[in-house]
Tab-separated table of C-alpha atoms and ligand atoms in Angstrom:
chain	number	residue	atom	x	y	z
A	19	UNK	CA	-7.785	-27.759	36.416
A	20	UNK	CA	-5.570	-30.602	37.137
A	21	UNK	CA	-6.832	-34.197	36.487
A	22	UNK	CA	-9.563	-34.957	39.069
A	23	UNK	CA	-8.288	-36.713	42.220
A	24	UNK	CA	-10.057	-39.898	43.623
A	25	UNK	CA	-12.475	-37.921	45.763
A	26	UNK	CA	-13.362	-35.521	42.997
A	27	UNK	CA	-13.870	-38.422	40.604
A	28	UNK	CA	-16.158	-40.353	43.026
A	29	UNK	CA	-18.180	-37.158	43.584
A	30	UNK	CA	-18.420	-36.559	39.785
A	31	UNK	CA	-19.850	-40.046	39.341
A	32	UNK	CA	-22.333	-39.728	42.109
A	33	UNK	CA	-23.582	-36.357	40.827
A	34	UNK	CA	-24.055	-37.682	37.279
A	35	UNK	CA	-26.038	-40.774	38.626
A	36	UNK	CA	-28.294	-38.549	40.774
A	37	UNK	CA	-28.667	-35.948	38.004
A	38	UNK	CA	-29.457	-38.507	35.206
A	39	UNK	CA	-26.735	-37.315	32.977
A	40	UNK	CA	-23.347	-39.001	32.051
A	41	UNK	CA	-19.725	-38.350	31.216
A	42	UNK	CA	-18.534	-38.994	27.608
A	43	UNK	CA	-15.369	-40.998	27.727
A	44	UNK	CA	-13.329	-40.404	24.604
A	45	UNK	CA	-10.628	-42.668	23.217
A	46	UNK	CA	-7.525	-40.755	22.370
A	47	UNK	CA	-4.330	-41.883	20.558
A	48	UNK	CA	-2.194	-38.745	20.323
A	49	UNK	CA	-1.678	-35.253	21.738
A	50	UNK	CA	-3.868	-33.707	19.054
A	51	UNK	CA	-6.888	-36.006	19.844
A	52	UNK	CA	-6.324	-35.410	23.653
A	53	UNK	CA	-6.297	-31.582	23.009
A	54	UNK	CA	-9.598	-32.016	20.982
A	55	UNK	CA	-11.206	-33.553	23.919
A	56	UNK	CA	-10.074	-30.940	26.422
A	57	UNK	CA	-11.136	-28.254	24.056
A	58	UNK	CA	-14.557	-29.695	23.459
A	59	UNK	CA	-15.269	-30.365	27.027
A	60	UNK	CA	-14.099	-26.910	28.145
A	61	UNK	CA	-16.312	-25.299	25.540
A	62	UNK	CA	-19.310	-27.351	26.825
A	63	UNK	CA	-18.350	-26.492	30.503
A	64	UNK	CA	-18.544	-30.189	31.310
A	65	UNK	CA	-16.118	-32.506	33.044
A	66	UNK	CA	-15.289	-35.691	31.159
A	67	UNK	CA	-13.099	-38.741	30.720
A	68	UNK	CA	-10.182	-39.315	28.403
A	69	UNK	CA	-9.324	-42.901	27.778
A	70	UNK	CA	-6.570	-44.986	26.221
A	71	UNK	CA	-7.030	-48.388	24.653
A	72	UNK	CA	-4.522	-51.119	24.316
A	73	UNK	CA	-3.995	-50.262	20.646
A	74	UNK	CA	-4.149	-46.618	21.367
A	75	UNK	CA	-1.386	-46.896	23.920
A	76	UNK	CA	0.737	-49.023	21.519
A	77	UNK	CA	0.218	-46.528	18.725
A	78	UNK	CA	1.145	-43.536	20.962
A	79	UNK	CA	4.406	-45.137	21.893
A	80	UNK	CA	5.528	-45.226	18.317
A	81	UNK	CA	5.415	-47.937	15.676
A	82	UNK	CA	8.833	-49.253	16.419
A	83	UNK	CA	8.388	-49.490	20.207
A	84	UNK	CA	4.620	-50.596	20.375
A	85	UNK	CA	4.580	-50.440	24.229
A	86	UNK	CA	0.969	-49.950	25.269
A	87	UNK	CA	1.776	-48.916	28.834
A	88	UNK	CA	4.467	-46.491	27.692
A	89	UNK	CA	2.116	-44.829	25.208
A	90	UNK	CA	-0.686	-44.658	27.753
A	91	UNK	CA	1.716	-43.048	30.275
A	92	UNK	CA	2.828	-40.427	27.664
A	93	UNK	CA	-0.697	-39.502	26.851
A	94	UNK	CA	-1.621	-39.242	30.599
A	95	UNK	CA	1.455	-37.065	31.391
A	96	UNK	CA	0.522	-34.739	28.551
A	97	UNK	CA	-3.103	-34.515	29.904
A	98	UNK	CA	-1.989	-33.825	33.513
A	99	UNK	CA	0.050	-30.852	32.100
A	100	UNK	CA	-2.441	-29.476	29.531
A	101	UNK	CA	-5.631	-29.990	31.702
A	102	UNK	CA	-4.204	-27.310	34.019
A	103	UNK	CA	-5.090	-24.734	31.433
A	104	UNK	CA	-8.768	-25.663	31.185
A	105	UNK	CA	-11.600	-24.684	33.649
A	106	UNK	CA	-12.996	-28.305	33.947
A	107	UNK	CA	-12.091	-31.669	35.544
A	108	UNK	CA	-10.989	-34.499	33.436
A	109	UNK	CA	-10.344	-38.199	34.585
A	110	UNK	CA	-7.972	-40.509	32.995
A	111	UNK	CA	-9.097	-44.041	32.206
A	112	UNK	CA	-7.872	-47.027	30.217
A	113	UNK	CA	-10.294	-48.757	28.028
A	114	UNK	CA	-11.017	-52.520	27.236
A	115	UNK	CA	-8.102	-54.635	28.440
A	116	UNK	CA	-8.585	-58.417	27.994
A	117	UNK	CA	-7.083	-60.862	30.468
A	118	UNK	CA	-4.102	-61.696	28.314
A	119	UNK	CA	-3.178	-58.019	28.054
A	120	UNK	CA	-3.508	-57.067	31.735
A	121	UNK	CA	0.308	-57.637	32.160
A	122	UNK	CA	1.145	-55.349	29.284
A	123	UNK	CA	-1.248	-52.463	30.083
A	124	UNK	CA	-3.123	-52.337	33.417
A	125	UNK	CA	-0.508	-53.814	35.780
A	126	UNK	CA	2.422	-51.644	34.524
A	127	UNK	CA	0.115	-48.567	34.930
A	128	UNK	CA	-0.924	-49.592	38.437
A	129	UNK	CA	2.742	-50.139	39.337
A	130	UNK	CA	3.507	-46.664	37.889
A	131	UNK	CA	0.758	-45.212	40.161
A	132	UNK	CA	2.170	-47.112	43.097
A	133	UNK	CA	5.627	-45.656	42.411
A	134	UNK	CA	4.152	-42.183	42.145
A	135	UNK	CA	2.192	-42.483	45.369
A	136	UNK	CA	5.200	-43.809	47.241
A	137	UNK	CA	7.042	-40.582	46.038
A	138	UNK	CA	4.103	-38.431	47.241
A	139	UNK	CA	2.837	-37.697	43.817
A	140	UNK	CA	-0.746	-37.775	42.576
A	141	UNK	CA	-2.102	-40.890	40.664
A	142	UNK	CA	-1.432	-41.081	36.974
A	143	UNK	CA	-4.798	-42.628	36.021
A	144	UNK	CA	-8.097	-42.526	37.887
A	145	UNK	CA	-9.610	-45.875	36.602
A	146	UNK	CA	-8.763	-48.859	34.510
A	147	UNK	CA	-11.096	-51.397	32.663
A	148	UNK	CA	-10.689	-55.094	32.789
A	149	UNK	CA	-12.661	-56.707	29.971
A	150	UNK	CA	-13.362	-60.338	30.907
A	151	UNK	CA	-16.672	-60.505	28.893
A	152	UNK	CA	-15.307	-63.171	26.702
A	153	UNK	CA	-14.749	-65.423	29.684
A	154	UNK	CA	-17.304	-67.347	31.761
A	155	UNK	CA	-18.678	-65.027	34.412
A	156	UNK	CA	-16.942	-66.830	37.308
A	157	UNK	CA	-13.465	-66.514	35.645
A	158	UNK	CA	-14.247	-62.897	34.716
A	159	UNK	CA	-15.064	-62.079	38.385
A	160	UNK	CA	-12.200	-64.140	39.903
A	161	UNK	CA	-9.787	-61.904	38.010
A	162	UNK	CA	-11.876	-58.729	38.702
A	163	UNK	CA	-11.923	-59.389	42.514
A	164	UNK	CA	-8.123	-59.660	42.727
A	165	UNK	CA	-7.733	-56.555	40.561
A	166	UNK	CA	-10.202	-54.458	42.506
A	167	UNK	CA	-8.450	-55.291	45.788
A	168	UNK	CA	-5.232	-53.915	44.474
A	169	UNK	CA	-6.862	-50.920	42.803
A	170	UNK	CA	-8.793	-50.060	45.906
A	171	UNK	CA	-5.515	-49.693	47.852
A	172	UNK	CA	-4.392	-47.061	45.297
A	173	UNK	CA	-7.549	-44.934	45.047
A	174	UNK	CA	-8.232	-46.449	41.646
A	175	UNK	CA	-11.697	-47.374	40.174
A	176	UNK	CA	-12.116	-50.586	38.306
A	177	UNK	CA	-14.503	-50.938	35.251
A	178	UNK	CA	-15.667	-54.331	34.341
A	179	UNK	CA	-17.903	-55.816	31.731
A	180	UNK	CA	-20.515	-58.606	32.032
A	181	UNK	CA	-22.188	-59.848	28.862
A	182	UNK	CA	-20.739	-59.466	25.328
A	183	UNK	CA	-20.985	-56.329	23.187
A	184	UNK	CA	-21.296	-57.236	19.524
A	185	UNK	CA	-19.215	-55.693	16.768
A	186	UNK	CA	-15.522	-54.959	16.596
A	187	UNK	CA	-13.408	-52.602	18.631
A	188	UNK	CA	-9.602	-52.352	18.487
A	189	UNK	CA	-9.426	-55.666	16.668
A	190	UNK	CA	-11.581	-57.587	19.128
A	191	UNK	CA	-14.549	-59.082	17.582
A	192	UNK	CA	-17.768	-59.909	19.488
A	193	UNK	CA	-18.611	-63.512	18.558
A	194	UNK	CA	-21.596	-64.245	16.529
A	195	UNK	CA	-24.453	-65.370	18.626
A	196	UNK	CA	-22.854	-64.128	21.701
A	197	UNK	CA	-24.929	-63.011	24.617
A	198	UNK	CA	-25.871	-59.400	23.833
A	199	UNK	CA	-27.938	-58.883	26.818
A	200	UNK	CA	-26.742	-59.062	30.438
A	201	UNK	CA	-29.221	-60.716	32.871
A	202	UNK	CA	-30.201	-59.474	36.463
A	203	UNK	CA	-28.790	-62.724	37.651
A	204	UNK	CA	-25.340	-61.890	36.143
A	205	UNK	CA	-25.323	-58.569	37.700
A	206	UNK	CA	-26.458	-59.870	41.137
A	207	UNK	CA	-23.378	-62.182	40.864
A	208	UNK	CA	-21.204	-59.053	40.162
A	209	UNK	CA	-22.559	-57.483	43.231
A	210	UNK	CA	-22.110	-60.441	45.422
A	211	UNK	CA	-18.535	-60.890	44.477
A	212	UNK	CA	-17.334	-57.224	44.285
A	213	UNK	CA	-19.430	-55.448	46.883
A	214	UNK	CA	-17.663	-57.157	49.735
A	215	UNK	CA	-14.308	-55.444	48.986
A	216	UNK	CA	-14.207	-52.555	51.462
A	217	UNK	CA	-14.172	-49.030	50.166
A	218	UNK	CA	-13.709	-50.273	46.605
A	219	UNK	CA	-15.390	-48.469	43.632
A	220	UNK	CA	-16.308	-50.110	40.378
A	221	UNK	CA	-18.216	-49.216	37.217
A	222	UNK	CA	-20.199	-51.980	35.432
A	223	UNK	CA	-20.546	-52.097	31.678
A	224	UNK	CA	-23.749	-54.203	31.325
A	225	UNK	CA	-24.794	-54.982	27.690
A	226	UNK	CA	-28.252	-54.356	26.437
A	227	UNK	CA	-27.802	-54.957	22.694
A	228	UNK	CA	-24.861	-52.559	22.324
A	229	UNK	CA	-22.518	-52.957	19.208
A	230	UNK	CA	-18.954	-51.786	19.004
A	231	UNK	CA	-18.129	-49.767	15.955
A	232	UNK	CA	-20.777	-48.047	13.919
A	233	UNK	CA	-23.749	-49.445	11.966
A	234	UNK	CA	-26.653	-48.160	9.972
A	235	UNK	CA	-29.733	-47.136	11.889
A	236	UNK	CA	-31.967	-50.157	12.532
A	237	UNK	CA	-29.094	-52.645	12.882
A	238	UNK	CA	-28.864	-52.147	16.688
A	239	UNK	CA	-31.769	-53.177	18.894
A	240	UNK	CA	-31.039	-51.741	22.210
A	241	UNK	CA	-33.018	-52.638	25.181
A	242	UNK	CA	-32.174	-50.062	27.961
A	243	UNK	CA	-35.002	-51.519	30.173
A	244	UNK	CA	-32.523	-54.341	30.911
A	245	UNK	CA	-30.460	-51.797	32.857
A	246	UNK	CA	-33.587	-50.882	34.886
A	247	UNK	CA	-34.302	-54.564	35.689
A	248	UNK	CA	-30.653	-55.027	36.766
A	249	UNK	CA	-30.713	-52.069	39.110
A	250	UNK	CA	-34.113	-53.138	40.645
A	251	UNK	CA	-32.719	-56.522	41.142
A	252	UNK	CA	-29.602	-55.477	42.873
A	253	UNK	CA	-31.241	-52.850	45.152
A	254	UNK	CA	-33.879	-55.339	46.216
A	255	UNK	CA	-31.181	-57.908	47.108
A	256	UNK	CA	-28.513	-55.700	48.543
A	257	UNK	CA	-29.985	-52.363	49.351
A	258	UNK	CA	-29.680	-48.899	47.803
A	259	UNK	CA	-25.879	-48.690	48.500
A	260	UNK	CA	-25.419	-51.462	45.874
A	261	UNK	CA	-26.903	-49.474	43.022
A	262	UNK	CA	-24.596	-49.734	40.012
A	263	UNK	CA	-22.688	-47.095	38.237
A	264	UNK	CA	-23.264	-48.301	34.726
A	265	UNK	CA	-21.318	-47.750	31.611
A	266	UNK	CA	-22.596	-47.665	28.011
A	267	UNK	CA	-20.246	-49.272	25.386
A	268	UNK	CA	-20.741	-49.262	21.773
A	269	UNK	CA	-22.884	-46.117	21.805
A	270	UNK	CA	-21.926	-44.916	18.259
A	271	UNK	CA	-25.006	-44.669	16.011
A	272	UNK	CA	-27.410	-45.200	18.918
A	273	UNK	CA	-30.733	-43.356	18.993
A	274	UNK	CA	-30.824	-40.492	21.293
A	275	UNK	CA	-33.996	-41.728	22.871
A	276	UNK	CA	-32.174	-45.022	23.975
A	277	UNK	CA	-29.234	-43.039	25.210
A	278	UNK	CA	-31.580	-40.839	27.402
A	279	UNK	CA	-33.403	-43.769	28.719
A	280	UNK	CA	-30.088	-45.448	29.688
A	281	UNK	CA	-29.173	-42.238	31.598
A	282	UNK	CA	-32.399	-42.613	33.590
A	283	UNK	CA	-31.273	-45.995	34.755
A	284	UNK	CA	-27.916	-45.143	36.029
A	285	UNK	CA	-25.463	-44.921	33.185
A	286	UNK	CA	-22.719	-42.569	34.276
A	287	UNK	CA	-20.242	-43.012	31.467
A	288	UNK	CA	-20.543	-43.583	27.737
A	289	UNK	CA	-17.629	-44.549	25.555
A	290	UNK	CA	-17.235	-42.658	22.261
A	291	UNK	CA	-14.598	-43.571	19.737
A	292	UNK	CA	-15.899	-44.290	16.231
A	293	UNK	CA	-17.919	-41.070	15.994
A	294	UNK	CA	-14.819	-38.966	17.088
A	295	UNK	CA	-12.604	-40.904	14.745
A	296	UNK	CA	-14.795	-39.986	11.810
A	297	UNK	CA	-15.090	-36.350	12.972
A	298	UNK	CA	-11.297	-36.224	13.104
A	299	UNK	CA	-10.686	-37.743	9.590
A	300	UNK	CA	-13.469	-36.013	7.656
A	301	UNK	CA	-11.853	-32.503	7.328
A	302	UNK	CA	-8.509	-34.148	6.549
A	303	UNK	CA	-10.192	-35.964	3.568
A	304	UNK	CA	-11.758	-32.581	2.568
A	305	UNK	CA	-8.404	-30.865	2.705
A	306	UNK	CA	-6.608	-33.447	0.637
A	307	UNK	CA	-9.287	-33.497	-2.020
A	308	UNK	CA	-9.538	-29.627	-2.148
A	309	UNK	CA	-5.743	-29.157	-2.152
A	310	UNK	CA	-4.872	-32.098	-4.376
A	311	UNK	CA	-2.033	-30.200	-6.317
A	312	UNK	CA	-0.788	-28.523	-3.085
A	313	UNK	CA	-0.391	-31.676	-0.905
A	314	UNK	CA	1.200	-33.710	-3.787
A	315	UNK	CA	4.231	-32.829	-5.950
A	316	UNK	CA	2.696	-33.196	-9.382
A	317	UNK	CA	4.558	-33.207	-12.765
A	318	UNK	CA	7.900	-32.042	-11.267
A	319	UNK	CA	6.196	-29.188	-9.284
A	320	UNK	CA	7.029	-28.596	-5.605
A	321	UNK	CA	3.529	-28.633	-4.018
A	322	UNK	CA	2.329	-26.146	-1.490
A	323	UNK	CA	4.222	-26.313	1.732
A	324	UNK	CA	1.385	-24.689	3.669
A	325	UNK	CA	-1.068	-27.374	2.340
A	326	UNK	CA	1.112	-30.342	3.295
A	327	UNK	CA	2.290	-29.125	6.748
A	328	UNK	CA	0.515	-31.519	9.014
A	329	UNK	CA	-0.388	-28.734	11.305
A	330	UNK	CA	-2.603	-27.297	8.649
A	331	UNK	CA	-5.006	-30.336	8.456
A	332	UNK	CA	-4.490	-31.508	11.976
A	333	UNK	CA	-5.751	-28.161	13.291
A	334	UNK	CA	-8.930	-28.748	11.202
A	335	UNK	CA	-9.160	-32.293	12.576
A	336	UNK	CA	-8.793	-31.076	16.121
A	337	UNK	CA	-11.415	-28.520	15.755
A	338	UNK	CA	-13.966	-30.882	14.093
A	339	UNK	CA	-13.237	-33.561	16.741
A	340	UNK	CA	-13.886	-30.912	19.541
A	341	UNK	CA	-17.231	-30.150	17.900
A	342	UNK	CA	-18.238	-33.797	17.975
A	343	UNK	CA	-17.081	-33.958	21.630
A	344	UNK	CA	-19.460	-31.094	22.239
A	345	UNK	CA	-22.314	-32.911	20.591
A	346	UNK	CA	-21.686	-35.931	22.766
A	347	UNK	CA	-21.716	-33.752	25.966
A	348	UNK	CA	-25.083	-32.409	24.837
A	349	UNK	CA	-26.389	-35.942	24.007
A	350	UNK	CA	-25.546	-36.970	27.541
A	351	UNK	CA	-27.194	-33.942	29.130
A	352	UNK	CA	-23.780	-32.780	30.707
A	353	UNK	CA	-23.539	-29.277	29.151
A	354	UNK	CA	-22.676	-26.793	31.871
A	355	UNK	CA	-22.363	-29.432	34.667
A	356	UNK	CA	-18.730	-29.075	35.486
A	357	UNK	CA	-17.958	-29.342	39.247
A	358	UNK	CA	-14.914	-27.023	38.780
A	359	UNK	CA	-15.420	-23.760	40.551
A	360	UNK	CA	-12.811	-21.498	39.112
B	415	LIG	ZN1	-17.201	-53.143	25.953
């Protein structure tokens, strides 16, 4: 199926919230990792989200170009073409983009979508994240309001973050002693500022002890009940229509019980990066150790072309990552939930 359009994406998000399941959103940086996600989703008969980060976009554009928007466009163009061969819907999203990088990633991508729409072509991306969590809430929301007004005009959904996720992702470190738990007051302010924008849709990453990256069990003290408190507060103040679509960041290494509880409180999207990175690299490491004298030219020998052909180990990596994608779909109760009727 082609990439989901705006109406389909909205229905997908509504269905997940009603059904207490969620879409995994996988960070990809190359054709191979994007293909791994499509394969894993299709084999799970689940729709899902493919996302590109600022660093991922820069990487995909090539190390001498390092243009994050260009790399993101390249990956998105590939996904638009390849997704046609799979019996599921996929949505395209851009991950964490701090205020100082908006001009390098989100704005050029919105402009690209505006050009495409003007030419009668479908949107390139479905949604974009602005990460203002390092800013005071007022500044965060001032930027979010302006951005959402522009996104709404183009059938694009905005994801924002309130509260700070610990750990490190893509070179951005959560500060020590930062606020790891969003408060209901913060989220009421989010609703007050954003819900007035007509026909606009947004997703909210609220933090409840999440940590980016991966930690040994016990390090992370998640409190999913914070999400419940935030939903109850916003529904009480603004009515059922204001109920949030929540996003779970920093989910790697979380207990399944906490993940499931968060789904019951309206999490519709969970970001997955670290776990799929490891799943991708693990069989490559195995291949290199097992075929040591084939991948290297030792003592004047010529090595084994089959062993060092990147396709050999990248196929193993793609398959292993697709398996991890399937596990994530299962963890989020999304197996068999595709809305695509082929
Ligand atoms: Zn985050």
